[in-house]
CSV table of C-alpha atoms in Angstrom, one decimal:
chain,number,residue,atom,x,y,z
K,227,MET,CA,-159.1,-29.8,-5.9
K,228,ASP,CA,-159.2,-26.2,-7.1
K,229,SER,CA,-161.7,-25.3,-9.7
K,230,ILE,CA,-160.7,-25.1,-13.4
K,231,VAL,CA,-161.4,-21.3,-13.4
K,232,GLU,CA,-159.3,-20.8,-10.3
K,233,GLN,CA,-156.4,-22.7,-11.9
K,234,GLN,CA,-156.7,-20.5,-15.0
K,235,ARG,CA,-156.7,-17.4,-12.9
K,236,GLN,CA,-153.6,-18.6,-10.9
K,237,ALA,CA,-151.8,-19.5,-14.1
K,238,TYR,CA,-152.4,-16.0,-15.6
K,239,GLU,CA,-151.2,-14.4,-12.4
K,240,ASP,CA,-148.1,-16.5,-12.4
K,241,VAL,CA,-147.3,-15.5,-16.0
K,242,GLU,CA,-147.7,-11.9,-15.1
K,243,ARG,CA,-145.5,-12.1,-12.1
K,244,LEU,CA,-142.8,-14.0,-14.0
K,245,GLU,CA,-142.8,-11.4,-16.8
K,246,GLN,CA,-142.5,-8.6,-14.2
K,247,ALA,CA,-139.6,-10.5,-12.6
K,248,ILE,CA,-137.8,-10.6,-16.0
K,249,VAL,CA,-138.4,-6.8,-16.4
K,250,ASP,CA,-136.9,-6.2,-12.9
K,251,LEU,CA,-133.8,-8.2,-13.7
K,252,MET,CA,-133.3,-6.5,-17.1
K,253,LEU,CA,-133.5,-3.1,-15.5
K,254,GLN,CA,-130.6,-3.8,-13.1
K,255,ASN,CA,-127.3,-2.2,-14.1
K,256,LEU,CA,-124.8,-4.9,-13.4
K,257,THR,CA,-121.1,-4.4,-14.0
K,258,LYS,CA,-119.7,-7.8,-12.8
K,259,HIS,CA,-119.4,-10.5,-15.4
K,260,ARG,CA,-120.4,-13.2,-13.0
K,261,TYR,CA,-123.6,-11.4,-11.9
K,262,ARG,CA,-124.6,-10.7,-15.5
K,263,LEU,CA,-124.1,-14.3,-16.4
K,264,ILE,CA,-126.2,-15.6,-13.4
K,265,ARG,CA,-128.9,-13.0,-14.4
K,266,GLU,CA,-129.1,-14.5,-17.9
K,267,GLN,CA,-129.4,-18.0,-16.4
K,268,LYS,CA,-132.2,-16.8,-14.1
K,269,ILE,CA,-134.0,-15.1,-17.0
K,270,ASN,CA,-133.8,-18.3,-19.0
K,271,GLY,CA,-135.3,-20.2,-16.1
K,272,LEU,CA,-138.1,-17.7,-15.8
K,273,LEU,CA,-138.8,-18.0,-19.5
K,274,GLU,CA,-139.1,-21.8,-19.2
K,275,GLN,CA,-141.5,-21.4,-16.4
K,276,ILE,CA,-143.6,-19.0,-18.5
K,277,GLN,CA,-143.7,-21.6,-21.3
K,278,SER,CA,-144.8,-24.3,-18.8
K,279,ARG,CA,-147.6,-22.1,-17.4
K,280,SER,CA,-148.7,-21.1,-20.9
K,281,LYS,CA,-148.8,-24.8,-22.0
K,282,HIS,CA,-150.9,-25.5,-18.9
K,283,LEU,CA,-153.3,-22.6,-19.8
K,284,LEU,CA,-153.7,-23.9,-23.3
K,285,ASP,CA,-154.6,-27.3,-22.0
K,286,LEU,CA,-157.2,-25.8,-19.7
K,287,GLU,CA,-158.6,-23.7,-22.5
K,288,ALA,CA,-158.9,-26.8,-24.7
K,289,ASP,CA,-160.9,-28.5,-22.0
K,290,ALA,CA,-160.4,-32.0,-23.5
K,291,LEU,CA,-162.2,-33.7,-20.6
K,292,GLY,CA,-165.0,-31.2,-20.5
K,293,LEU,CA,-164.4,-30.3,-16.8
K,294,ARG,CA,-164.5,-26.5,-17.3
K,295,ALA,CA,-167.8,-26.8,-19.2
K,296,LYS,CA,-169.3,-28.9,-16.4
K,297,GLU,CA,-168.1,-26.4,-13.8
K,298,SER,CA,-169.5,-23.4,-15.6
K,299,ALA,CA,-172.8,-25.2,-16.1
K,300,ALA,CA,-173.0,-26.0,-12.4
K,301,MET,CA,-172.3,-22.4,-11.4
K,302,ALA,CA,-174.9,-21.1,-13.8
K,303,ASP,CA,-177.7,-23.5,-12.8
K,304,GLY,CA,-177.0,-23.5,-9.0
K,305,GLY,CA,-176.9,-19.7,-8.6
K,306,PHE,CA,-175.2,-18.8,-5.3
K,307,ASP,CA,-175.6,-22.3,-3.9
K,308,GLU,CA,-172.4,-23.5,-5.7
K,309,PHE,CA,-170.6,-20.4,-4.5
K,310,TYR,CA,-171.5,-20.8,-0.9
K,311,ALA,CA,-170.7,-24.5,-1.1
K,312,ARG,CA,-167.2,-23.7,-2.3
K,313,LEU,CA,-166.8,-21.0,0.3
K,314,GLY,CA,-167.7,-23.4,3.0
K,315,SER,CA,-165.2,-26.0,1.8
K,316,ILE,CA,-162.5,-23.4,2.0
K,317,GLY,CA,-163.5,-22.5,5.6
K,318,ASN,CA,-163.6,-26.1,6.7
K,319,TYR,CA,-160.1,-26.6,5.3
K,320,HIS,CA,-158.6,-23.8,7.3
K,321,ARG,CA,-160.5,-24.9,10.5
K,322,ARG,CA,-158.8,-28.3,10.1
K,323,ASN,CA,-155.4,-26.7,9.6
K,324,PRO,CA,-155.3,-23.7,12.0
K,325,GLU,CA,-151.5,-23.5,12.1
K,326,LEU,CA,-151.2,-23.3,8.3
K,327,VAL,CA,-149.0,-20.3,7.4
K,328,VAL,CA,-150.0,-18.7,4.1
K,329,ARG,CA,-147.0,-17.1,2.3
K,330,PRO,CA,-148.0,-14.3,-0.1
K,331,PRO,CA,-146.7,-15.2,-3.6
K,332,GLU,CA,-145.4,-11.7,-4.2
K,333,LEU,CA,-142.7,-12.3,-1.5
K,334,ASP,CA,-141.0,-14.9,-3.7
K,335,PHE,CA,-140.5,-12.3,-6.4
K,336,LEU,CA,-139.1,-9.4,-4.3
K,337,LYS,CA,-135.6,-10.7,-4.6
K,338,TYR,CA,-135.6,-9.9,-8.4
K,339,LYS,CA,-136.0,-6.2,-7.6
K,340,HIS,CA,-132.8,-5.9,-5.5
K,341,ASN,CA,-129.4,-5.3,-7.1
K,342,PRO,CA,-126.7,-7.7,-5.8
K,343,GLU,CA,-123.9,-5.3,-6.3
K,344,GLU,CA,-125.7,-2.7,-4.2
K,345,ALA,CA,-126.3,-5.4,-1.6
K,346,ASP,CA,-122.6,-6.1,-1.6
K,347,GLU,CA,-121.7,-2.5,-1.1
K,348,LYS,CA,-124.1,-2.3,1.9
K,349,ARG,CA,-122.6,-5.5,3.3
K,350,ARG,CA,-119.0,-4.1,3.0
K,351,ALA,CA,-120.1,-0.8,4.6
K,352,ARG,CA,-121.7,-2.6,7.5
K,353,ALA,CA,-118.6,-4.7,8.0
K,354,ALA,CA,-116.5,-1.6,8.1
K,355,ARG,CA,-118.7,0.1,10.7
K,356,GLU,CA,-118.7,-3.0,12.8
K,357,LEU,CA,-114.9,-3.2,12.7
K,358,ALA,CA,-114.6,0.5,13.6
K,359,SER,CA,-117.0,0.0,16.5
K,360,ALA,CA,-115.1,-3.0,17.7
K,361,GLN,CA,-111.8,-1.1,17.6
K,362,GLY,CA,-113.3,1.9,19.4
K,363,GLU,CA,-112.4,4.2,16.6
K,364,ASP,CA,-116.1,5.3,16.3
K,365,PRO,CA,-118.0,4.6,19.6
K,366,ALA,CA,-121.0,6.3,18.2
K,367,ALA,CA,-121.3,3.9,15.3
K,368,ASP,CA,-124.7,2.3,15.3
K,369,VAL,CA,-125.0,-1.2,13.7
K,370,VAL,CA,-128.3,-2.1,15.4
K,371,GLY,CA,-130.5,-0.9,12.5
K,372,ASP,CA,-128.3,-2.6,9.8
K,373,GLU,CA,-130.4,-5.7,9.8
K,374,GLU,CA,-132.5,-4.1,7.1
K,375,ASP,CA,-129.4,-4.0,4.9
K,376,GLU,CA,-129.5,-7.8,4.6
K,377,THR,CA,-131.7,-7.8,1.6
K,378,GLU,CA,-132.3,-11.0,-0.4
K,379,THR,CA,-131.2,-10.8,-4.0
K,380,PHE,CA,-131.7,-13.2,-6.9
K,381,ILE,CA,-128.1,-14.6,-6.4
K,382,ASP,CA,-127.6,-17.2,-3.6
K,383,GLU,CA,-124.7,-19.5,-2.7
K,384,ALA,CA,-126.1,-22.3,-4.8
K,385,ASP,CA,-125.9,-20.1,-7.9
K,386,GLU,CA,-122.3,-19.3,-7.1
K,387,ARG,CA,-121.4,-23.0,-6.6
K,388,GLU,CA,-123.1,-23.9,-9.9
K,389,LEU,CA,-121.3,-21.2,-11.7
K,390,GLU,CA,-117.9,-22.5,-10.4
K,391,THR,CA,-118.6,-25.9,-11.9
K,392,MET,CA,-120.2,-24.8,-15.1
K,393,PHE,CA,-117.0,-23.6,-16.8
K,394,SER,CA,-113.5,-24.9,-17.1
K,395,GLY,CA,-110.5,-22.8,-16.1
K,396,GLU,CA,-109.6,-21.9,-19.6
K,397,GLU,CA,-113.2,-20.6,-20.3
K,398,ARG,CA,-113.0,-18.0,-17.4
K,399,PHE,CA,-116.7,-18.0,-16.8
K,400,GLY,CA,-117.7,-17.8,-20.5
K,401,ARG,CA,-115.3,-15.1,-21.6
K,402,TYR,CA,-113.2,-17.5,-23.7
K,403,VAL,CA,-113.6,-20.9,-25.4
K,404,ASP,CA,-111.7,-24.0,-24.5
K,405,LEU,CA,-111.0,-26.1,-27.6
K,406,ASN,CA,-108.0,-28.1,-26.3
K,407,GLU,CA,-109.9,-31.4,-26.5
K,408,GLN,CA,-111.0,-30.7,-30.0
K,409,HIS,CA,-107.4,-29.7,-30.9
K,410,ASP,CA,-106.2,-33.1,-29.8
K,411,LEU,CA,-108.9,-34.8,-32.0
K,412,TYR,CA,-107.8,-32.6,-34.9
K,413,LEU,CA,-104.2,-33.7,-34.6
K,414,ASN,CA,-105.3,-37.4,-34.9
K,415,ILE,CA,-106.9,-36.8,-38.3
K,416,LYS,CA,-104.9,-38.3,-41.1
K,417,ASP,CA,-102.9,-35.8,-43.2
K,418,ALA,CA,-104.1,-32.8,-41.2
K,419,ARG,CA,-101.7,-29.9,-40.8
K,420,ARG,CA,-99.7,-29.9,-37.6
K,421,LEU,CA,-101.0,-26.7,-36.0
K,422,THR,CA,-100.3,-25.2,-32.6
K,423,TYR,CA,-103.2,-24.4,-30.4
K,424,LEU,CA,-102.9,-20.7,-31.2
K,425,GLU,CA,-102.9,-21.4,-34.9
K,426,TYR,CA,-105.7,-23.9,-34.6
K,427,LEU,CA,-108.0,-21.3,-33.0
K,428,ALA,CA,-107.5,-19.2,-36.1
K,429,GLU,CA,-108.0,-22.0,-38.7
K,430,PHE,CA,-110.2,-24.7,-37.2
K,431,ALA,CA,-113.2,-23.7,-39.3
K,432,LYS,CA,-111.3,-24.0,-42.6
K,433,PHE,CA,-112.6,-27.5,-43.4
K,434,ALA,CA,-111.7,-27.1,-47.1
K,435,ASP,CA,-108.0,-27.4,-46.2
K,436,ILE,CA,-108.5,-30.9,-44.9
K,437,PRO,CA,-108.1,-33.5,-47.8
K,438,ARG,CA,-111.2,-35.3,-48.8
K,439,LYS,CA,-109.6,-38.7,-48.3
K,440,SER,CA,-109.0,-37.8,-44.6
K,441,LYS,CA,-112.7,-37.2,-43.8
K,442,ASP,CA,-113.3,-40.6,-42.3
K,443,ALA,CA,-114.9,-41.7,-39.0
K,444,LYS,CA,-112.3,-39.8,-36.9
K,445,TYR,CA,-113.2,-36.6,-38.8
K,446,VAL,CA,-116.9,-37.1,-38.2
K,447,GLU,CA,-116.1,-37.6,-34.5
K,448,TYR,CA,-114.1,-34.4,-34.5
K,449,LEU,CA,-116.9,-32.4,-36.1
K,450,SER,CA,-119.5,-33.9,-33.7
K,451,SER,CA,-117.3,-32.9,-30.8
K,452,LEU,CA,-117.0,-29.3,-32.1
K,453,ARG,CA,-120.8,-29.1,-32.6
K,454,ALA,CA,-121.5,-30.5,-29.1
K,455,TYR,CA,-119.0,-28.2,-27.4
K,456,PHE,CA,-120.4,-25.0,-29.2
K,457,GLU,CA,-124.0,-25.9,-28.4
K,458,GLY,CA,-123.1,-26.5,-24.7
K,459,PHE,CA,-121.1,-23.3,-24.6
K,460,PHE,CA,-124.1,-21.3,-26.0
K,461,ALA,CA,-126.3,-22.9,-23.3
K,462,ARG,CA,-123.8,-22.0,-20.5
K,463,SER,CA,-122.5,-18.6,-21.5
K,464,MET,CA,-125.3,-17.2,-23.7
K,465,PRO,CA,-128.5,-18.9,-22.5
K,466,LEU,CA,-130.8,-16.2,-24.0
K,467,PHE,CA,-129.4,-16.7,-27.5
K,468,ASN,CA,-131.9,-18.3,-29.9
K,469,LEU,CA,-129.6,-21.1,-31.1
K,470,ALA,CA,-132.4,-23.1,-32.8
K,471,GLN,CA,-133.4,-20.2,-35.0
K,472,ALA,CA,-129.8,-19.6,-36.0
K,473,ALA,CA,-129.5,-23.3,-37.0
K,474,ARG,CA,-132.8,-23.2,-39.0
K,475,GLU,CA,-131.6,-20.1,-40.9
K,476,SER,CA,-128.3,-21.7,-41.6
K,477,ARG,CA,-130.0,-24.9,-42.8
K,478,ALA,CA,-132.2,-23.0,-45.2
K,479,VAL,CA,-129.2,-21.3,-46.8
K,480,PHE,CA,-127.3,-24.7,-46.9
K,481,ASP,CA,-130.2,-26.4,-48.6
K,482,ALA,CA,-130.4,-23.7,-51.2
K,483,GLU,CA,-126.7,-23.8,-52.0
K,484,TRP,CA,-126.4,-27.6,-52.0
K,485,LYS,CA,-129.1,-28.4,-54.6
K,486,PRO,CA,-127.0,-27.4,-57.7
K,487,ALA,CA,-124.0,-29.5,-56.6
K,488,ALA,CA,-125.8,-32.6,-55.4
K,489,ALA,CA,-125.6,-34.4,-58.8
K,490,SER,CA,-121.8,-34.3,-59.1
K,491,ALA,CA,-121.2,-36.7,-56.3
K,492,GLY,CA,-119.9,-40.2,-56.7
K,493,ASP,CA,-117.8,-40.0,-59.9
K,494,LEU,CA,-115.1,-42.4,-58.8
K,495,PHE,CA,-117.2,-44.4,-56.4
K,496,CYS,CA,-117.9,-48.1,-56.9
K,497,ALA,CA,-121.5,-48.6,-55.8
K,498,ALA,CA,-121.2,-52.3,-55.7
K,499,CYS,CA,-118.1,-52.5,-53.4
K,500,LYS,CA,-118.9,-49.2,-51.6
K,501,ARG,CA,-115.4,-47.9,-52.2
K,502,GLU,CA,-114.1,-44.5,-53.5
K,503,PHE,CA,-111.0,-44.0,-55.5
K,504,GLU,CA,-108.7,-41.0,-55.9
K,505,LYS,CA,-107.4,-41.8,-59.4
K,506,GLU,CA,-109.3,-42.7,-62.6
K,507,THR,CA,-106.7,-45.4,-63.5
K,508,THR,CA,-107.1,-47.1,-60.2
K,509,PHE,CA,-110.9,-46.9,-60.5
K,510,ALA,CA,-110.9,-48.3,-64.0
K,511,ALA,CA,-108.6,-51.2,-63.0
K,512,HIS,CA,-110.9,-52.0,-60.1
K,513,MET,CA,-114.0,-52.0,-62.3
K,514,GLY,CA,-112.4,-54.6,-64.5
K,515,SER,CA,-111.1,-56.8,-61.7
K,516,ARG,CA,-112.4,-60.2,-60.8
K,517,LYS,CA,-113.2,-59.1,-57.3
K,518,HIS,CA,-115.6,-56.5,-58.5
K,519,GLN,CA,-117.3,-58.9,-60.9
K,520,LYS,CA,-117.9,-61.4,-58.0
K,521,THR,CA,-119.4,-58.6,-55.9
K,522,VAL,CA,-121.8,-57.7,-58.7
K,523,GLU,CA,-122.8,-61.3,-59.1
K,524,ARG,CA,-123.3,-61.7,-55.4
K,525,LEU,CA,-125.6,-58.6,-55.3
K,526,ALA,CA,-127.6,-60.0,-58.2
K,527,LYS,CA,-128.0,-63.3,-56.5
K,528,GLU,CA,-129.0,-61.8,-53.1
K,529,SER,CA,-131.5,-59.4,-54.6
K,530,GLY,CA,-133.1,-62.2,-56.6
K,531,GLY,CA,-133.9,-60.0,-59.6
K,532,GLY,CA,-130.8,-60.4,-61.8
K,533,ALA,CA,-128.8,-57.5,-63.3
K,534,ALA,CA,-131.7,-55.0,-62.9
K,535,ALA,CA,-132.0,-55.7,-59.2
K,536,ALA,CA,-128.3,-55.4,-58.7
K,537,GLU,CA,-128.3,-52.1,-60.5
K,538,HIS,CA,-131.0,-50.9,-58.2
K,539,VAL,CA,-128.9,-51.9,-55.1
K,540,GLN,CA,-125.9,-50.0,-56.5
K,541,GLN,CA,-128.1,-46.9,-57.1
K,542,ARG,CA,-129.3,-47.1,-53.5
K,543,ASN,CA,-125.7,-47.3,-52.3
K,544,ILE,CA,-124.8,-44.2,-54.3
K,545,GLU,CA,-127.8,-42.3,-52.8
K,546,GLN,CA,-126.7,-43.4,-49.3
K,547,LYS,CA,-123.2,-42.1,-50.0
K,548,GLN,CA,-124.5,-38.8,-51.3
K,549,ALA,CA,-126.8,-38.5,-48.2
K,550,ALA,CA,-123.8,-39.1,-46.0
K,551,GLU,CA,-121.7,-36.5,-47.8
K,552,ARG,CA,-124.6,-34.0,-47.6
K,553,GLU,CA,-124.9,-34.6,-43.8
K,554,LEU,CA,-121.1,-34.2,-43.4
K,555,ALA,CA,-121.2,-30.9,-45.4
K,556,TRP,CA,-124.1,-29.7,-43.3
K,557,LEU,CA,-122.2,-30.5,-40.1
K,558,GLU,CA,-119.2,-28.4,-41.4
K,559,ARG,CA,-121.5,-25.5,-42.3
K,560,LEU,CA,-123.2,-25.6,-38.9
K,561,VAL,CA,-119.9,-25.5,-37.1
K,562,GLN,CA,-118.7,-22.6,-39.3
K,563,ARG,CA,-121.9,-20.7,-38.4
K,564,TYR,CA,-121.3,-21.3,-34.7
K,565,ALA,CA,-117.7,-20.0,-35.2
K,566,GLU,CA,-119.0,-16.9,-37.0
K,567,ILE,CA,-121.4,-16.1,-34.1
K,568,LEU,CA,-118.6,-16.6,-31.5
K,569,ALA,CA,-116.0,-14.8,-33.6
K,570,ASP,CA,-115.4,-12.2,-30.9
K,571,LYS,CA,-114.9,-14.7,-28.1
K,572,ILE,CA,-112.6,-16.8,-30.3
K,573,GLN,CA,-110.5,-13.7,-31.0
K,574,ASP,CA,-110.4,-12.9,-27.3
K,575,THR,CA,-109.3,-16.4,-26.7
K,576,ARG,CA,-106.4,-16.1,-29.1
K,577,SER,CA,-105.3,-12.9,-27.4
K,578,ASN,CA,-105.6,-14.5,-24.0
K,579,VAL,CA,-103.6,-17.6,-25.1
K,580,GLN,CA,-100.9,-15.3,-26.5
K,581,ARG,CA,-100.9,-13.3,-23.3
K,582,ARG,CA,-100.7,-16.4,-21.1
K,583,GLN,CA,-97.7,-17.7,-23.0
K,584,ALA,CA,-95.8,-14.7,-21.6
K,585,LEU,CA,-96.8,-15.4,-18.0
K,586,THR,CA,-94.7,-17.3,-15.5
K,587,GLU,CA,-96.0,-20.3,-13.6
K,588,HIS,CA,-96.6,-18.2,-10.5
K,589,GLU,CA,-98.6,-15.6,-12.4
K,590,ARG,CA,-100.7,-18.3,-14.1
K,591,ALA,CA,-101.4,-19.9,-10.7
K,592,GLN,CA,-102.3,-16.6,-9.2
K,593,GLU,CA,-104.7,-15.8,-12.1
K,594,GLN,CA,-106.4,-19.1,-11.6
K,595,LEU,CA,-107.0,-18.4,-7.9
K,596,ASP,CA,-108.5,-15.0,-8.8
K,597,ASP,CA,-112.3,-15.4,-8.9
K,598,GLU,CA,-113.1,-12.0,-10.4
K,599,PRO,CA,-109.9,-10.7,-12.1
K,600,GLU,CA,-111.6,-7.7,-13.6
K,601,GLN,CA,-114.6,-5.5,-13.0
K,602,LEU,CA,-116.3,-5.3,-16.3
K,603,GLY,CA,-118.0,-2.0,-17.1
K,604,ASP,CA,-120.2,-1.0,-20.0
K,605,ASP,CA,-119.6,-3.0,-23.1
K,606,ASP,CA,-118.8,0.1,-25.1
K,607,ASP,CA,-116.0,0.9,-22.7
K,608,ASP,CA,-114.6,-2.6,-22.9
K,609,GLN,CA,-114.6,-2.6,-26.7
K,610,GLY,CA,-113.0,0.8,-26.9
K,611,GLU,CA,-110.2,-0.4,-24.6
K,612,GLN,CA,-109.6,-3.6,-26.5
K,613,LEU,CA,-109.6,-1.9,-29.9
K,614,TYR,CA,-107.2,0.9,-28.9
K,615,ASN,CA,-103.9,-0.4,-30.3
K,616,PRO,CA,-103.2,1.7,-33.4
K,617,LEU,CA,-99.6,0.5,-33.7
K,618,ASN,CA,-100.6,-3.2,-33.5
K,619,LEU,CA,-98.1,-3.7,-30.6
K,620,PRO,CA,-97.8,-7.2,-29.0
K,621,LEU,CA,-99.7,-7.8,-25.8
K,622,GLY,CA,-97.9,-8.0,-22.5
K,623,TRP,CA,-98.6,-10.2,-19.5
K,624,ASP,CA,-101.5,-7.9,-18.4
K,625,GLY,CA,-103.3,-8.2,-21.7
K,626,LYS,CA,-102.4,-4.7,-22.7
K,627,PRO,CA,-100.1,-3.5,-25.5
K,628,ILE,CA,-96.4,-3.3,-24.4
K,629,PRO,CA,-94.8,0.2,-24.3
K,630,PHE,CA,-93.4,1.5,-27.5
K,631,TRP,CA,-89.9,2.0,-26.2
K,632,LEU,CA,-89.8,-1.7,-25.2
K,633,TYR,CA,-91.1,-2.6,-28.7
K,634,LYS,CA,-88.2,-0.7,-30.2
K,635,LEU,CA,-85.6,-2.0,-27.7
K,636,HIS,CA,-86.3,-5.6,-28.7
K,637,GLY,CA,-86.5,-4.8,-32.4
K,638,LEU,CA,-90.0,-6.2,-32.7
K,639,GLY,CA,-90.7,-3.9,-35.6
K,640,VAL,CA,-88.3,-6.0,-37.7
K,641,LYS,CA,-90.0,-9.2,-39.1
K,642,PHE,CA,-88.1,-12.3,-40.1
K,643,GLU,CA,-89.7,-15.0,-42.2
K,644,CYS,CA,-88.8,-18.6,-42.2
K,645,GLU,CA,-89.7,-20.5,-45.3
K,646,ILE,CA,-88.8,-23.9,-43.8
K,647,CYS,CA,-91.4,-23.3,-41.1
K,648,GLY,CA,-94.2,-22.6,-43.6
K,649,ASN,CA,-93.4,-18.9,-44.1
K,650,THR,CA,-93.9,-18.2,-40.4
K,651,VAL,CA,-93.1,-14.6,-39.5
K,652,TYR,CA,-91.1,-13.9,-36.3
K,653,ARG,CA,-91.0,-10.5,-34.6
K,654,GLY,CA,-87.5,-9.5,-33.5
K,655,ARG,CA,-84.0,-11.0,-34.0
K,656,LYS,CA,-84.2,-12.8,-30.6
K,657,ALA,CA,-87.4,-14.8,-31.4
K,658,PHE,CA,-86.0,-15.6,-34.9
K,659,GLU,CA,-82.7,-16.9,-33.5
K,660,ARG,CA,-84.5,-18.9,-30.8
K,661,HIS,CA,-86.9,-20.7,-33.2
K,662,PHE,CA,-84.0,-22.6,-34.9
K,663,GLN,CA,-83.7,-24.8,-31.7
K,664,GLU,CA,-87.5,-25.3,-31.4
K,665,PRO,CA,-89.1,-28.7,-32.3
K,666,ARG,CA,-91.1,-27.2,-35.1
K,667,HIS,CA,-88.1,-26.1,-37.1
K,668,ALA,CA,-86.2,-29.3,-36.3
K,669,THR,CA,-89.2,-31.4,-37.5
K,670,ASN,CA,-89.4,-29.4,-40.8
K,671,MET,CA,-85.6,-29.9,-41.3
K,672,ARG,CA,-86.0,-33.6,-40.9
K,673,ARG,CA,-88.8,-33.6,-43.5
K,674,LEU,CA,-86.3,-32.0,-45.9
K,675,GLY,CA,-83.8,-34.8,-45.1
K,676,ILE,CA,-81.4,-32.3,-43.4
K,677,PRO,CA,-80.1,-32.6,-39.8
K,678,ASN,CA,-80.7,-29.6,-37.7
K,679,THR,CA,-77.1,-28.9,-36.8
K,680,ARG,CA,-75.3,-25.7,-35.9
K,681,GLN,CA,-74.2,-25.3,-39.5
K,682,PHE,CA,-77.8,-24.5,-40.6
K,683,HIS,CA,-78.4,-22.0,-37.8
K,684,GLY,CA,-79.6,-18.8,-39.5
K,685,VAL,CA,-80.7,-20.4,-42.8
K,686,ALA,CA,-84.4,-19.8,-43.3
K,687,SER,CA,-84.7,-20.6,-47.1
K,688,ILE,CA,-85.4,-24.1,-48.3
K,689,GLU,CA,-83.2,-23.6,-51.4
K,690,GLU,CA,-80.3,-22.3,-49.3
K,691,ALA,CA,-80.6,-25.1,-46.8
K,692,LEU,CA,-80.6,-27.8,-49.6
K,693,GLY,CA,-77.7,-26.1,-51.3
K,694,LEU,CA,-75.7,-25.9,-48.1
K,695,TRP,CA,-76.5,-29.6,-47.4
K,696,GLU,CA,-75.3,-30.6,-50.9
K,697,ARG,CA,-72.1,-28.7,-50.4
K,698,ILE,CA,-71.5,-30.3,-47.1
K,699,GLN,CA,-72.1,-33.7,-48.6
K,700,ARG,CA,-69.7,-33.0,-51.5
K,701,ASP,CA,-67.0,-31.7,-49.2
K,702,LYS,CA,-67.3,-34.8,-47.0
K,703,LYS,CA,-66.9,-37.1,-50.0
K,704,GLN,CA,-63.9,-35.1,-51.2
K,705,THR,CA,-62.3,-35.4,-47.8
K,706,THR,CA,-62.7,-39.2,-48.0
K,707,VAL,CA,-61.3,-39.4,-51.5
K,708,ASN,CA,-58.2,-37.2,-50.6
K,709,ALA,CA,-57.4,-39.1,-47.5
K,710,ASP,CA,-54.8,-41.2,-49.3
K,711,THR,CA,-53.2,-38.1,-50.7
K,712,PHE,CA,-53.0,-36.2,-47.4
K,713,GLU,CA,-51.4,-39.1,-45.4
K,714,GLU,CA,-47.5,-39.2,-45.6
K,715,PHE,CA,-45.0,-42.0,-45.2
K,716,GLU,CA,-41.2,-42.0,-44.9
K,717,ASP,CA,-38.8,-44.8,-46.2
K,718,SER,CA,-35.6,-46.0,-44.6
K,719,GLU,CA,-33.6,-43.4,-46.5
K,720,GLY,CA,-35.7,-40.5,-45.3
K,721,ASN,CA,-37.7,-39.9,-48.5
K,722,VAL,CA,-41.3,-38.7,-47.9
K,723,PHE,CA,-44.1,-40.1,-50.0
K,724,ASN,CA,-47.9,-39.9,-49.7
K,725,LYS,CA,-49.7,-43.1,-48.8
K,726,LYS,CA,-50.7,-44.1,-52.3
K,727,THR,CA,-47.2,-43.6,-53.8
K,728,TYR,CA,-45.5,-45.3,-50.9
K,729,LEU,CA,-47.7,-48.4,-51.1
K,730,ASP,CA,-47.3,-48.7,-54.9
K,731,LEU,CA,-43.4,-48.5,-54.6
K,732,LYS,CA,-43.4,-51.0,-51.8
K,733,ARG,CA,-45.4,-53.5,-53.8
K,734,GLN,CA,-43.0,-53.1,-56.7
K,735,GLY,CA,-40.1,-53.8,-54.4
K,736,LEU,CA,-38.4,-50.4,-55.2
K,737,ILE,CA,-38.2,-49.4,-51.5
């Protein structure tokens, strides 16, 4: 076994080499998104190794078993005898293992100095020279000395395979978020607004819009799913982000804001029955009901302390309810904080969803097959290209604003608002006319009690739709009433009467 001092020296050396490897990785100017993401994963792994080595060093410095003190005392008392004894032990070990190959540790860290993009360029250049030499286009091409171009980088095939399985197709290697599963959970919440996925991405963090009575077990499951997804997304796409610190800071702000409002909870809550009521009348009726009285009596009997013990149990139930509400509010605040941090990626996701809606099936399949659809340059250049849309033109299939002449041709500058669809604004007459046949408009018409027939095509106001429906109903009744008047009959003498007059005269025997 190595001496304690040697273990300490080795640990210090490992920490220094790991720190230098991180510096080498950070100095590389990478433009591909995939390579930058793998680099962050590698740096995160190196930081974990530094923490492990540092913990080992602290344990050695603590010297809980006293081995380091004993070793130092032996070396001090024995003079050079201890040194030569250890040297002889090392020599005997290598004599017993003459074929042992010692690999210098610095060789394992050379790969962090080489840029993978430069290695790719050398690989492509070598392939081009080999092809030219094989075709005889350049007989003087020399590929013998190209073995030195096969430099090892920090990216290997295992990293590529792991990256492929790390993200879903919608996430595009961490560029966008994929909240489709959470959107399905949201739609299962009682009385939640029926939002499309594009609308959900813009409003999923507005938890105040969800009624309080709908915040049940399914709502807690929905919030937990959001939290788990965001934390996993941070670990996969932003491994160097200090998520724990962001959560601590958010918790401190939440605790400071929650304290003044904590005492107002549980106004319409029956502590004995553990039920919450929406209306004061219902709550008052429940408090005077026989069922409530029996529950109070049962609590007093079970606690064995009479009315005072039952009151204590009810107070404990109120405290448990307040703690549950506090934990639910903290979960909402934490998800909102995560959404604030990922605001740029969520906005990019909305733009990507809007762009993909304009793609054909073939274009979507082709995009999925493309491993590296774009070469990302500097962040400043990307942001400048994304923000350059002064006229706020819609995005085309390529993610760029459509030409202005096409914008004018389709009349997208004219906006039409449909009050029936929740004041949704449609750009252009074509999109406005098409939405009358879409399920969303038909569903809202049924909620108004109006059939979505051709007669209501073009009616976007609720008042106009209800007025038109009343007029149609009135005309229909009038048509039924006047049916006897419009139908004509002829007697044997050729006289023409309406149906009502003819039947009256016939019953009287006049015709």
